[in-house]
Short mmCIF file of C-alpha atoms and ligand atoms in Angstrom, two decimals:
data_model
loop_
_atom_site.label_atom_id
_atom_site.label_comp_id
_atom_site.label_asym_id
_atom_site.label_seq_id
_atom_site.Cartn_x
_atom_site.Cartn_y
_atom_site.Cartn_z
CA UNK A 1 0.00 0.00 0.00
CA UNK A 2 1.56 3.30 -1.17
CA UNK A 3 2.41 5.65 1.69
CA UNK A 4 2.38 9.32 0.72
CA UNK A 5 5.04 11.41 2.50
CA UNK A 6 5.16 15.01 3.60
CA UNK A 7 7.48 17.31 1.66
CA UNK A 8 9.40 19.35 4.25
CA UNK A 9 12.71 21.17 3.87
CA UNK A 10 13.25 19.66 0.44
CA UNK A 11 12.77 16.05 1.57
CA UNK A 12 9.96 13.49 1.51
CA UNK A 13 9.44 12.57 5.17
CA UNK A 14 7.08 10.55 7.35
CA UNK A 15 4.80 12.29 9.87
CA UNK A 16 6.47 12.60 13.28
CA UNK A 17 3.68 10.62 14.90
CA UNK A 18 4.12 7.79 12.40
CA UNK A 19 0.32 7.85 12.03
CA UNK A 20 -1.36 7.55 8.61
CA UNK A 21 -4.90 7.99 7.28
CA UNK A 22 -6.70 5.87 4.68
CA UNK A 23 -6.97 7.37 1.20
CA UNK A 24 -9.91 6.05 -0.84
CA UNK A 25 -10.31 5.48 -4.55
CA UNK A 26 -13.90 6.75 -4.93
CA UNK A 27 -14.57 4.80 -8.14
CA UNK A 28 -13.85 1.52 -6.30
CA UNK A 29 -14.92 2.55 -2.80
CA UNK A 30 -11.68 1.06 -1.46
CA UNK A 31 -8.56 2.30 0.36
CA UNK A 32 -5.71 2.45 -2.13
CA UNK A 33 -3.03 4.49 -0.34
CA UNK A 34 -2.15 6.05 3.00
CA UNK A 35 -1.51 9.70 3.82
CA UNK A 36 0.36 11.26 6.75
CA UNK A 37 -1.88 12.16 9.69
CA UNK A 38 0.28 15.22 10.34
CA UNK A 39 -0.10 17.39 13.40
CA UNK A 40 1.24 20.55 15.07
CA UNK A 41 4.76 19.12 15.29
CA UNK A 42 4.99 18.49 11.54
CA UNK A 43 3.64 21.97 10.86
CA UNK A 44 6.21 23.45 13.25
CA UNK A 45 9.08 21.80 11.35
CA UNK A 46 7.59 22.92 8.02
CA UNK A 47 7.18 26.54 9.14
CA UNK A 48 10.76 26.56 10.49
CA UNK A 49 12.03 25.30 7.12
CA UNK A 50 9.98 27.89 5.27
CA UNK A 51 11.26 30.69 7.50
CA UNK A 52 14.85 29.57 7.01
CA UNK A 53 14.37 29.54 3.22
CA UNK A 54 12.66 32.92 3.04
CA UNK A 55 15.76 35.13 2.96
CA UNK A 56 17.33 33.28 0.02
CA UNK A 57 14.09 32.88 -1.96
CA UNK A 58 12.75 36.41 -1.46
CA UNK A 59 16.04 38.03 -2.46
CA UNK A 60 16.58 35.73 -5.44
CA UNK A 61 16.25 37.68 -8.73
CA UNK A 62 12.69 37.34 -10.06
CA UNK A 63 14.04 35.87 -13.29
CA UNK A 64 15.64 33.00 -11.36
CA UNK A 65 12.43 32.32 -9.40
CA UNK A 66 10.60 32.48 -12.72
CA UNK A 67 12.96 29.95 -14.32
CA UNK A 68 12.42 27.46 -11.48
CA UNK A 69 8.60 27.80 -11.60
CA UNK A 70 8.71 27.33 -15.38
CA UNK A 71 10.87 24.23 -14.90
CA UNK A 72 8.20 22.80 -12.61
CA UNK A 73 5.58 23.58 -15.28
CA UNK A 74 7.74 21.76 -17.86
CA UNK A 75 7.85 18.73 -15.55
CA UNK A 76 4.05 18.83 -15.08
CA UNK A 77 3.69 18.76 -18.88
CA UNK A 78 6.24 15.95 -19.17
CA UNK A 79 4.32 13.92 -16.54
CA UNK A 80 0.87 14.91 -17.87
CA UNK A 81 -0.52 11.40 -18.35
CA UNK A 82 0.75 10.08 -15.01
CA UNK A 83 -0.64 13.11 -13.14
CA UNK A 84 -3.99 12.95 -14.96
CA UNK A 85 -4.43 9.27 -14.11
CA UNK A 86 -3.50 9.92 -10.47
CA UNK A 87 -6.00 12.81 -10.34
CA UNK A 88 -8.78 10.68 -11.81
CA UNK A 89 -8.10 7.78 -9.42
CA UNK A 90 -7.86 10.04 -6.38
CA UNK A 91 -10.89 12.24 -7.11
CA UNK A 92 -13.21 9.96 -9.15
CA UNK A 93 -13.43 12.44 -12.05
CA UNK A 94 -13.33 11.15 -15.65
CA UNK A 95 -9.75 10.66 -16.82
CA UNK A 96 -10.57 12.67 -19.94
CA UNK A 97 -11.49 15.67 -17.76
CA UNK A 98 -8.26 15.45 -15.76
CA UNK A 99 -6.30 15.20 -19.01
CA UNK A 100 -8.12 18.08 -20.69
CA UNK A 101 -8.60 20.48 -17.76
CA UNK A 102 -6.99 19.76 -14.39
CA UNK A 103 -3.40 19.00 -15.37
CA UNK A 104 -3.00 21.50 -18.24
CA UNK A 105 -4.43 24.18 -15.95
CA UNK A 106 -1.97 23.27 -13.17
CA UNK A 107 0.86 23.82 -15.65
CA UNK A 108 -0.71 27.10 -16.86
CA UNK A 109 -1.02 28.34 -13.28
CA UNK A 110 2.71 27.85 -12.72
CA UNK A 111 3.63 29.44 -16.06
CA UNK A 112 1.26 32.37 -15.65
CA UNK A 113 2.82 33.47 -12.37
CA UNK A 114 6.35 32.59 -13.47
CA UNK A 115 5.94 35.28 -16.12
CA UNK A 116 3.57 37.65 -14.30
CA UNK A 117 6.19 38.28 -11.60
CA UNK A 118 8.57 39.59 -14.29
CA UNK A 119 6.07 42.33 -15.18
CA UNK A 120 4.67 43.06 -11.71
CA UNK A 121 5.13 46.76 -11.01
CA UNK A 122 4.02 49.19 -8.35
CA UNK A 123 3.01 52.80 -8.55
CA UNK A 124 4.39 56.24 -7.75
CA UNK A 125 2.43 59.48 -7.14
CA UNK A 126 3.87 62.94 -7.81
CA UNK A 127 2.46 65.76 -5.62
CA UNK A 128 2.84 68.76 -7.96
CA UNK A 129 6.50 69.29 -7.19
CA UNK A 130 6.00 69.19 -3.40
CA UNK A 131 6.79 65.54 -2.88
CA UNK A 132 6.95 62.25 -4.67
CA UNK A 133 5.54 58.96 -3.36
CA UNK A 134 6.57 55.51 -4.41
CA UNK A 135 5.02 52.20 -3.36
CA UNK A 136 7.00 49.02 -2.85
CA UNK A 137 5.38 45.59 -2.80
CA UNK A 138 7.43 43.02 -0.95
CA UNK A 139 6.83 39.34 -0.04
CA UNK A 140 5.30 38.76 3.41
CA UNK A 141 7.12 35.66 4.64
CA UNK A 142 5.58 32.19 5.07
CA UNK A 143 2.25 31.82 3.24
CA UNK A 144 -0.27 29.17 4.36
CA UNK A 145 -2.10 27.65 1.37
CA UNK A 146 -5.05 25.30 2.02
CA UNK A 147 -6.75 23.68 -0.96
CA UNK A 148 -9.86 21.49 -1.52
CA UNK A 149 -10.62 18.14 -3.11
CA UNK A 150 -12.66 19.09 -6.15
CA UNK A 151 -9.90 20.30 -8.46
CA UNK A 152 -6.90 19.09 -6.49
CA UNK A 153 -3.74 20.03 -8.42
CA UNK A 154 -5.54 22.84 -10.31
CA UNK A 155 -6.47 24.75 -7.14
CA UNK A 156 -3.31 23.75 -5.23
CA UNK A 157 -1.11 25.38 -7.91
CA UNK A 158 -3.57 28.31 -8.24
CA UNK A 159 -2.56 29.24 -4.69
CA UNK A 160 1.09 28.34 -4.38
CA UNK A 161 2.16 29.75 -7.77
CA UNK A 162 1.49 33.44 -6.98
CA UNK A 163 2.71 33.01 -3.39
CA UNK A 164 6.05 31.58 -4.57
CA UNK A 165 6.39 33.91 -7.57
CA UNK A 166 6.01 36.92 -5.27
CA UNK A 167 8.93 35.65 -3.17
CA UNK A 168 7.10 34.09 -0.23
CA UNK A 169 7.87 30.62 1.00
CA UNK A 170 4.91 28.29 1.51
CA UNK A 171 3.46 25.72 3.89
CA UNK A 172 0.63 24.06 1.97
CA UNK A 173 -2.00 21.48 2.91
CA UNK A 174 -3.97 19.81 0.13
CA UNK A 175 -7.24 18.09 0.99
CA UNK A 176 -6.83 14.81 2.86
CA UNK A 177 -9.44 13.40 0.47
CA UNK A 178 -7.31 13.98 -2.66
CA UNK A 179 -3.64 14.24 -1.69
CA UNK A 180 -2.02 12.22 -4.47
CA UNK A 181 -1.21 14.82 -7.14
CA UNK A 182 0.17 17.26 -4.58
CA UNK A 183 2.48 14.44 -3.45
CA UNK A 184 3.56 13.74 -7.03
CA UNK A 185 4.00 17.50 -7.47
CA UNK A 186 6.46 17.55 -4.57
CA UNK A 187 8.58 14.95 -6.37
CA UNK A 188 8.63 17.26 -9.41
CA UNK A 189 9.73 20.18 -7.21
CA UNK A 190 12.71 18.15 -6.01
CA UNK A 191 13.53 17.23 -9.64
CA UNK A 192 13.22 20.90 -10.67
CA UNK A 193 15.73 21.95 -8.02
CA UNK A 194 13.32 24.10 -6.01
CA UNK A 195 15.50 25.20 -3.06
CA UNK A 196 14.75 23.30 0.16
CA UNK A 197 12.16 24.83 2.46
CA UNK A 198 10.69 27.12 -0.23
CA UNK A 199 7.63 24.90 -0.58
CA UNK A 200 6.54 22.53 2.20
CA UNK A 201 3.54 20.22 1.85
CA UNK A 202 2.02 18.85 5.04
CA UNK A 203 -0.69 16.24 4.48
CA UNK A 204 -3.47 15.57 6.95
CA UNK A 205 -6.79 16.54 8.46
CA UNK A 206 -8.14 20.05 8.22
CA UNK A 207 -9.00 20.41 11.88
CA UNK A 208 -5.53 19.16 12.87
CA UNK A 209 -2.74 19.90 10.35
CA UNK A 210 -4.80 22.59 8.64
CA UNK A 211 -5.75 24.34 11.86
CA UNK A 212 -2.09 24.27 12.99
CA UNK A 213 -1.09 26.17 9.85
CA UNK A 214 -3.86 28.72 10.31
CA UNK A 215 -2.98 29.44 13.92
CA UNK A 216 0.81 29.40 13.55
CA UNK A 217 2.17 32.84 14.60
CA UNK A 218 4.85 32.78 11.89
CA UNK A 219 2.36 32.41 9.02
CA UNK A 220 1.15 35.99 8.33
CA UNK A 221 -0.86 35.30 5.19
CA UNK A 222 -3.43 32.56 4.49
CA UNK A 223 -5.10 31.55 1.22
CA UNK A 224 -7.99 29.08 1.57
CA UNK A 225 -10.43 27.41 -0.81
CA UNK A 226 -13.17 25.20 0.55
CA UNK A 227 -16.51 25.25 2.24
CA UNK A 228 -18.12 28.39 3.62
CA UNK A 229 -18.49 26.80 7.06
CA UNK A 230 -14.76 26.04 7.18
CA UNK A 231 -14.03 29.52 5.90
CA UNK A 232 -15.89 30.95 8.91
CA UNK A 233 -13.78 28.80 11.23
CA UNK A 234 -10.55 29.91 9.61
CA UNK A 235 -11.53 33.59 9.68
CA UNK A 236 -12.34 33.28 13.39
CA UNK A 237 -8.81 32.02 14.06
CA UNK A 238 -6.93 34.30 11.65
CA UNK A 239 -8.68 37.62 12.24
CA UNK A 240 -7.63 38.15 15.89
CA UNK A 241 -4.06 37.35 14.78
CA UNK A 242 -4.29 40.10 12.14
CA UNK A 243 -3.41 37.68 9.37
CA UNK A 244 -4.02 38.60 5.73
CA UNK A 245 -6.76 36.23 4.52
CA UNK A 246 -8.15 35.15 1.16
CA UNK A 247 -11.22 32.88 1.27
CA UNK A 248 -12.60 31.17 -1.86
CA UNK A 249 -15.78 29.50 -0.67
CA UNK A 250 -19.00 27.93 -1.89
CA UNK A 251 -21.48 28.98 -4.53
CA UNK A 252 -25.11 28.43 -5.57
CA UNK A 253 -24.77 29.86 -9.04
CA UNK A 254 -27.74 30.91 -11.22
CA UNK A 255 -27.84 29.89 -14.89
CA UNK A 256 -30.34 32.32 -16.48
CA UNK A 257 -31.76 31.40 -19.90
CA UNK A 258 -33.82 34.06 -21.70
CA UNK A 259 -36.26 33.22 -24.52
CA UNK A 260 -34.02 34.99 -27.08
CA UNK A 261 -31.00 32.79 -26.29
CA UNK A 262 -29.08 30.69 -28.80
CA UNK A 263 -31.06 27.64 -27.75
CA UNK A 264 -28.64 24.87 -28.75
CA UNK A 265 -25.63 26.68 -27.29
CA UNK A 266 -27.49 27.34 -24.03
CA UNK A 267 -28.67 23.73 -23.86
CA UNK A 268 -25.32 22.08 -24.57
CA UNK A 269 -23.29 24.37 -22.33
CA UNK A 270 -25.83 23.95 -19.52
CA UNK A 271 -25.19 20.18 -19.57
CA UNK A 272 -21.52 20.96 -18.93
CA UNK A 273 -22.08 23.76 -16.39
CA UNK A 274 -24.48 21.52 -14.45
CA UNK A 275 -22.58 18.23 -14.33
CA UNK A 276 -18.87 18.77 -15.13
CA UNK A 277 -16.71 17.13 -12.46
CA UNK A 278 -19.93 15.57 -11.14
CA UNK A 279 -21.18 19.09 -10.31
CA UNK A 280 -18.27 19.47 -7.87
CA UNK A 281 -17.02 22.81 -9.12
CA UNK A 282 -17.81 25.92 -7.07
CA UNK A 283 -18.67 27.64 -10.39
CA UNK A 284 -21.28 25.09 -11.54
CA UNK A 285 -24.67 26.54 -12.45
CA UNK A 286 -26.79 24.53 -10.01
CA UNK A 287 -29.95 26.72 -10.26
CA UNK A 288 -31.33 26.95 -13.79
CA UNK A 289 -33.91 29.64 -14.55
CA UNK A 290 -35.62 29.45 -17.97
CA UNK A 291 -37.96 32.10 -19.38
CA UNK A 292 -41.50 30.74 -19.41
CA UNK A 293 -42.05 30.82 -23.19
CA UNK A 294 -39.24 28.27 -23.78
CA UNK A 295 -39.36 26.49 -20.42
CA UNK A 296 -41.09 23.26 -21.54
CA UNK A 297 -39.01 23.04 -24.74
CA UNK A 298 -35.76 23.54 -22.80
CA UNK A 299 -36.75 21.19 -19.94
CA UNK A 300 -37.65 18.34 -22.30
CA UNK A 301 -34.47 18.72 -24.34
CA UNK A 302 -32.33 19.07 -21.18
CA UNK A 303 -33.84 15.96 -19.52
CA UNK A 304 -33.33 13.91 -22.68
CA UNK A 305 -29.65 14.87 -22.93
CA UNK A 306 -28.96 14.39 -19.22
CA UNK A 307 -30.53 10.92 -19.23
CA UNK A 308 -28.15 10.03 -22.08
CA UNK A 309 -25.00 10.99 -20.10
CA UNK A 310 -22.85 7.96 -19.33
CA UNK A 311 -22.20 7.46 -15.63
CA UNK A 312 -19.29 5.07 -15.53
CA UNK A 313 -15.76 4.02 -14.78
CA UNK A 314 -13.76 7.28 -14.76
CA UNK A 315 -10.90 5.57 -16.57
CA UNK A 316 -13.07 4.68 -19.57
CA UNK A 317 -13.21 7.03 -22.57
CA UNK A 318 -16.99 7.33 -22.87
CA UNK A 319 -17.58 8.29 -19.24
CA UNK A 320 -19.13 11.74 -18.79
CA UNK A 321 -20.03 11.43 -15.10
CA UNK A 322 -17.56 9.77 -12.76
CA UNK A 323 -17.69 9.00 -9.05
CA UNK A 324 -18.35 11.69 -6.45
CA UNK A 325 -15.38 12.23 -4.18
CA UNK A 326 -16.28 10.25 -1.07
CA UNK A 327 -18.91 8.12 0.64
CA UNK A 328 -19.84 10.89 3.13
CA UNK A 329 -20.16 13.38 0.27
CA UNK A 330 -22.36 10.94 -1.67
CA UNK A 331 -24.61 10.62 1.41
CA UNK A 332 -24.74 14.42 1.72
CA UNK A 333 -25.84 14.77 -1.90
CA UNK A 334 -28.44 11.97 -1.51
CA UNK A 335 -29.81 13.74 1.56
CA UNK A 336 -30.38 16.87 -0.52
CA UNK A 337 -32.24 14.89 -3.20
CA UNK A 338 -34.48 13.56 -0.41
CA UNK A 339 -34.91 17.07 1.04
CA UNK A 340 -35.87 18.43 -2.38
CA UNK A 341 -38.70 15.89 -2.62
CA UNK A 342 -39.82 16.71 0.93
CA UNK A 343 -39.92 20.39 -0.13
CA UNK A 344 -42.27 19.51 -2.98
CA UNK A 345 -39.74 19.02 -5.74
CA UNK A 346 -40.16 16.49 -8.55
CA UNK A 347 -37.17 14.44 -9.72
CA UNK A 348 -37.51 14.41 -13.54
CA UNK A 349 -34.11 12.79 -14.21
CA UNK A 350 -31.75 10.71 -12.06
CA UNK A 351 -32.15 10.82 -8.27
CA UNK A 352 -30.51 7.48 -7.50
CA UNK A 353 -27.18 5.93 -6.66
CA UNK A 354 -25.84 4.21 -9.77
CA UNK A 355 -24.63 0.65 -9.20
CA UNK A 356 -21.93 -0.30 -11.68
CA UNK A 357 -20.44 -3.71 -12.42
CA UNK A 358 -16.86 -4.95 -12.10
CA UNK A 359 -14.11 -2.93 -10.36
CA UNK A 360 -16.50 -0.02 -9.75
CA UNK A 361 -19.24 -2.11 -8.11
CA UNK A 362 -18.63 -0.41 -4.74
CA UNK A 363 -17.89 3.07 -6.11
CA UNK A 364 -19.65 6.31 -5.17
CA UNK A 365 -21.72 6.95 -8.33
CA UNK A 366 -24.86 9.09 -8.59
CA UNK A 367 -27.13 9.66 -11.57
CA UNK A 368 -27.11 13.27 -12.84
CA UNK A 369 -30.28 14.65 -11.29
CA UNK A 370 -32.77 17.34 -12.35
CA UNK A 371 -35.43 18.62 -9.96
CA UNK A 372 -38.43 20.81 -10.87
CA UNK A 373 -41.35 22.27 -8.95
CA UNK A 374 -39.48 24.06 -6.16
CA UNK A 375 -39.65 27.72 -5.19
CA UNK A 376 -36.51 29.81 -5.08
CA UNK A 377 -36.54 30.18 -1.29
CA UNK A 378 -36.52 26.51 -0.28
CA UNK A 379 -33.38 25.02 1.27
CA UNK A 380 -32.63 23.00 -1.88
CA UNK A 381 -32.39 26.30 -3.79
CA UNK A 382 -30.52 28.15 -1.05
CA UNK A 383 -27.85 25.70 0.10
CA UNK A 384 -24.79 24.44 -1.80
CA UNK A 385 -25.18 20.75 -2.69
CA UNK A 386 -21.91 20.44 -4.63
CA UNK A 387 -22.93 17.36 -6.61
CA UNK A 388 -24.59 16.27 -9.88
CA UNK A 389 -27.91 17.89 -8.89
CA UNK A 390 -29.59 20.93 -10.47
CA UNK A 391 -32.94 22.55 -9.95
CA UNK A 392 -34.79 24.14 -12.86
CA UNK A 393 -37.70 26.59 -12.76
CA UNK A 394 -39.49 29.07 -15.07
CA UNK A 395 -39.60 32.85 -14.79
CA UNK A 396 -41.63 35.54 -16.62
CA UNK A 397 -39.79 38.85 -16.28
CA UNK A 398 -36.21 40.11 -15.85
CA UNK A 399 -36.76 41.60 -12.40
CA UNK A 400 -38.32 38.34 -11.19
CA UNK A 401 -35.30 36.26 -12.22
CA UNK A 402 -32.89 38.83 -10.81
CA UNK A 403 -34.67 38.52 -7.45
CA UNK A 404 -34.45 34.74 -7.62
CA UNK A 405 -30.78 34.77 -8.66
CA UNK A 406 -29.72 37.22 -5.95
CA UNK A 407 -31.76 35.53 -3.20
CA UNK A 408 -29.03 33.26 -1.71
CA UNK A 409 -26.23 33.96 0.77
CA UNK A 410 -23.75 33.18 -2.01
CA UNK A 411 -22.49 35.35 -4.87
CA UNK A 412 -19.74 33.52 -6.70
CA UNK A 413 -20.67 33.26 -10.40
CA UNK A 414 -23.65 33.53 -12.75
CA UNK A 415 -24.38 32.72 -16.40
CA UNK A 416 -26.69 34.67 -18.69
CA UNK A 417 -28.00 33.39 -22.05
CA UNK A 418 -29.44 36.11 -24.30
CA UNK A 419 -28.71 37.52 -27.74
CA UNK A 420 -29.89 40.97 -26.60
CA UNK A 421 -26.77 43.04 -25.91
CA UNK A 422 -28.49 45.65 -23.73
CA UNK A 423 -30.16 42.98 -21.62
CA UNK A 424 -26.85 41.12 -21.20
CA UNK A 425 -25.13 44.19 -19.76
CA UNK A 426 -28.17 45.30 -17.75
CA UNK A 427 -28.65 41.93 -16.08
CA UNK A 428 -24.91 41.36 -15.54
CA UNK A 429 -24.64 44.65 -13.69
CA UNK A 430 -27.52 43.75 -11.36
CA UNK A 431 -26.41 40.24 -10.47
CA UNK A 432 -24.64 40.05 -7.08
CA UNK A 433 -21.89 37.69 -8.25
CA UNK A 434 -18.16 38.16 -8.58
CA UNK A 435 -17.92 36.39 -11.94
CA UNK A 436 -20.48 36.64 -14.77
CA UNK A 437 -20.45 34.65 -18.01
CA UNK A 438 -22.61 35.77 -20.96
CA UNK A 439 -23.32 33.08 -23.57
CA UNK A 440 -20.51 30.90 -22.25
CA UNK A 441 -19.34 29.15 -19.06
CA UNK A 442 -15.97 28.59 -17.39
CA UNK A 443 -14.11 30.66 -19.99
CA UNK A 444 -11.18 31.69 -17.82
CA UNK A 445 -8.64 34.46 -18.36
CA UNK A 446 -6.09 34.11 -15.56
CA UNK A 447 -5.46 37.87 -15.59
CA UNK A 448 -8.96 38.61 -14.30
CA UNK A 449 -9.92 38.99 -10.62
CA UNK A 450 -11.42 35.70 -9.40
CA UNK A 451 -13.71 35.44 -6.39
CA UNK A 452 -17.17 35.81 -4.99
CA UNK A 453 -19.39 38.23 -3.11
CA UNK A 454 -21.33 37.69 0.12
CA UNK A 455 -20.60 34.26 1.66
CA UNK A 456 -18.75 33.05 -1.44
CA UNK A 457 -15.56 34.52 -0.20
CA UNK A 458 -13.29 37.34 0.86
CA UNK A 459 -10.69 38.83 -1.45
CA UNK A 460 -9.80 38.02 -5.02
CA UNK A 461 -7.36 35.59 -6.60
CA UNK A 462 -6.02 35.70 -10.16
CA UNK A 463 -3.87 38.11 -12.11
CA UNK A 464 -2.28 41.04 -10.31
CA UNK A 465 -4.85 40.60 -7.48
CA UNK A 466 -3.05 37.46 -6.32
CA UNK A 467 0.41 39.06 -6.49
CA UNK A 468 -0.92 42.06 -4.57
CA UNK A 469 -2.51 39.69 -2.04
CA UNK A 470 0.76 37.87 -1.42
CA UNK A 471 2.81 41.07 -1.05
CA UNK A 472 2.90 43.90 1.48
CA UNK A 473 2.52 47.43 0.10
CA UNK A 474 4.61 50.24 1.58
CA UNK A 475 4.33 53.88 0.52
CA UNK A 476 7.41 56.12 0.81
CA UNK A 477 6.93 59.87 0.47
CA UNK A 478 9.94 62.07 -0.26
CA UNK A 479 9.80 65.88 0.01
CA UNK A 480 11.29 67.54 -3.09
O1 LIG B 603 -14.17 21.48 2.17
P1 LIG B 603 -13.49 21.84 3.51
P2 LIG B 603 -14.52 20.06 1.71
C1 LIG B 603 -17.60 23.24 -0.52
C2 LIG B 603 -18.62 22.22 -0.91
C3 LIG B 603 -18.19 21.03 -0.10
C4 LIG B 603 -17.83 21.71 1.18
C5 LIG B 603 -16.94 20.84 2.00
O2 LIG B 603 -19.88 22.63 -0.46
O3 LIG B 603 -19.26 20.13 0.14
O4 LIG B 603 -17.12 22.88 0.77
O5 LIG B 603 -15.90 20.36 1.12
C6 LIG B 603 -9.13 22.02 5.06
N1 LIG B 603 -8.38 24.73 9.34
N2 LIG B 603 -16.46 23.32 -1.42
O6 LIG B 603 -14.74 19.07 2.83
O7 LIG B 603 -13.90 21.02 4.64
C7 LIG B 603 -9.42 20.63 4.53
O8 LIG B 603 -8.53 19.68 5.06
C8 LIG B 603 -7.64 24.65 8.22
C9 LIG B 603 -16.36 24.46 -2.27
O9 LIG B 603 -13.39 19.76 0.79
O10 LIG B 603 -13.73 23.28 3.58
C10 LIG B 603 -9.21 20.85 3.04
O11 LIG B 603 -7.83 20.83 2.73
N3 LIG B 603 -7.97 23.87 7.15
C11 LIG B 603 -14.94 24.71 -2.64
C12 LIG B 603 -9.76 22.26 2.82
O12 LIG B 603 -9.74 22.87 4.11
C13 LIG B 603 -9.11 23.18 7.24
C14 LIG B 603 -14.24 23.48 -3.12
C15 LIG B 603 -11.19 22.27 2.31
O13 LIG B 603 -11.95 21.50 3.22
C16 LIG B 603 -9.96 23.22 8.37
C17 LIG B 603 -14.42 22.39 -2.18
C18 LIG B 603 -9.54 24.04 9.46
N4 LIG B 603 -10.26 24.16 10.58
C19 LIG B 603 -15.51 22.35 -1.35
N5 LIG B 603 -11.02 22.39 8.13
C20 LIG B 603 -14.77 25.76 -3.73
N6 LIG B 603 -15.18 27.00 -3.48
O14 LIG B 603 -14.21 25.45 -4.77
C21 LIG B 603 -10.85 21.87 6.90
N7 LIG B 603 -9.70 22.33 6.35
#
């Protein structure tokens, strides 16, 4: 049984306690590897290593840091197939998805910040001959990066790349549910010659290893992606310690389809935005609102296509819907399908656990599920389910659907389908979401600010926002 190791001070090491946790393959429902059950002591050693490495890394010329990050990206590309297979086995997502999205994006994340840091500039302000101000932006020290299980290497690199590029050193904890690609990534860092202590990866439980990172006094800046409830916990620990905090949390994203939409484009993209990664993407459009005049036509076409989606072995080419990430998460999703029916909803597609044959007989598979007949205020339409479950309902007017869309505690992303330019801009400006897609979904430009409003998060990642987040600004004013 493979035993994953921590990556501390440039070496792959066992947890000090010698304790390990089971790591499940969700498609088989079986333990297939072990991960360190790290604790405060492991975090202490990791933070010490990161502090010791900070001076050398933060004063290294940006070009040299850039070269090393690009070398890691080259190694990700070189190991693409191996990483994609590991991602699919660890997370349950279709191998094709890991190959097409997760691993290429992990490489792009490293490359984007390896180059962005070479062009990162700060500002100066001239006071009409009286004085001149200039702002410096310097790395903060040891950054704590905590990432989730839905897009493991994709979101892990999305955090550590800007932190490292900006000259910080990092103590990172990937999710204990999907640790494998972060472990393989640490082997690539060693091969790339990343100086020891610059990046440290401590595997283990959130409430134990994760909490130790959050509360460590020598970790001044924290970047977290995960559930809103966990985000609240982390903020409660970090705020009184005056730590800089970025929280990327949950979403309950509206997918608004007007009668004048490009019907086929809206229909086909909505299949993807509803069920990609088994609906386990914080940006998935889990609440579909369709203008009344095309509601029946859209619903019938949508149900027909969803019923035709292949739920299967993630390693097989034809699979569109793989396993959800864990048994507890499968139970959580099933409980929401039950709740929806108790709230008066009607399951018009899916709704059941899918029993497969062969190696996947005990895997965590759910049918992609569509639920109609609910109102916008019920729990099913207010709470994040984070699985292959969408609700769909009609609306008459623009203001009505805006009220529905903006009615949750979340505000991460939204999608609008209309061919009317004025309406697209008008509705986009009134939606309380940090990211809006018009006639598309998940089209990502890494230069743009990424993050949500309300309980979807605090702060923004992406582009210069992330480099500004991971640096400290200082303004110096000189009298002329
Ligand atoms: O997230 P958690 P999970 C949502 C989604 C999902 C829910 C829970 O609704 O059902 O969050 O998912 C670490 N101190 N999203 O369980 O628990 C934990 O070990 C420090 C949306 O993955 O928030 C893991 O590494 N760290 C999200 C990471 O936090 C702690 C993507 C996320 O775990 C900790 C994933 C603590 N006290 C889930 N407790 C998105 N926005 O993309 C846990 N962790």
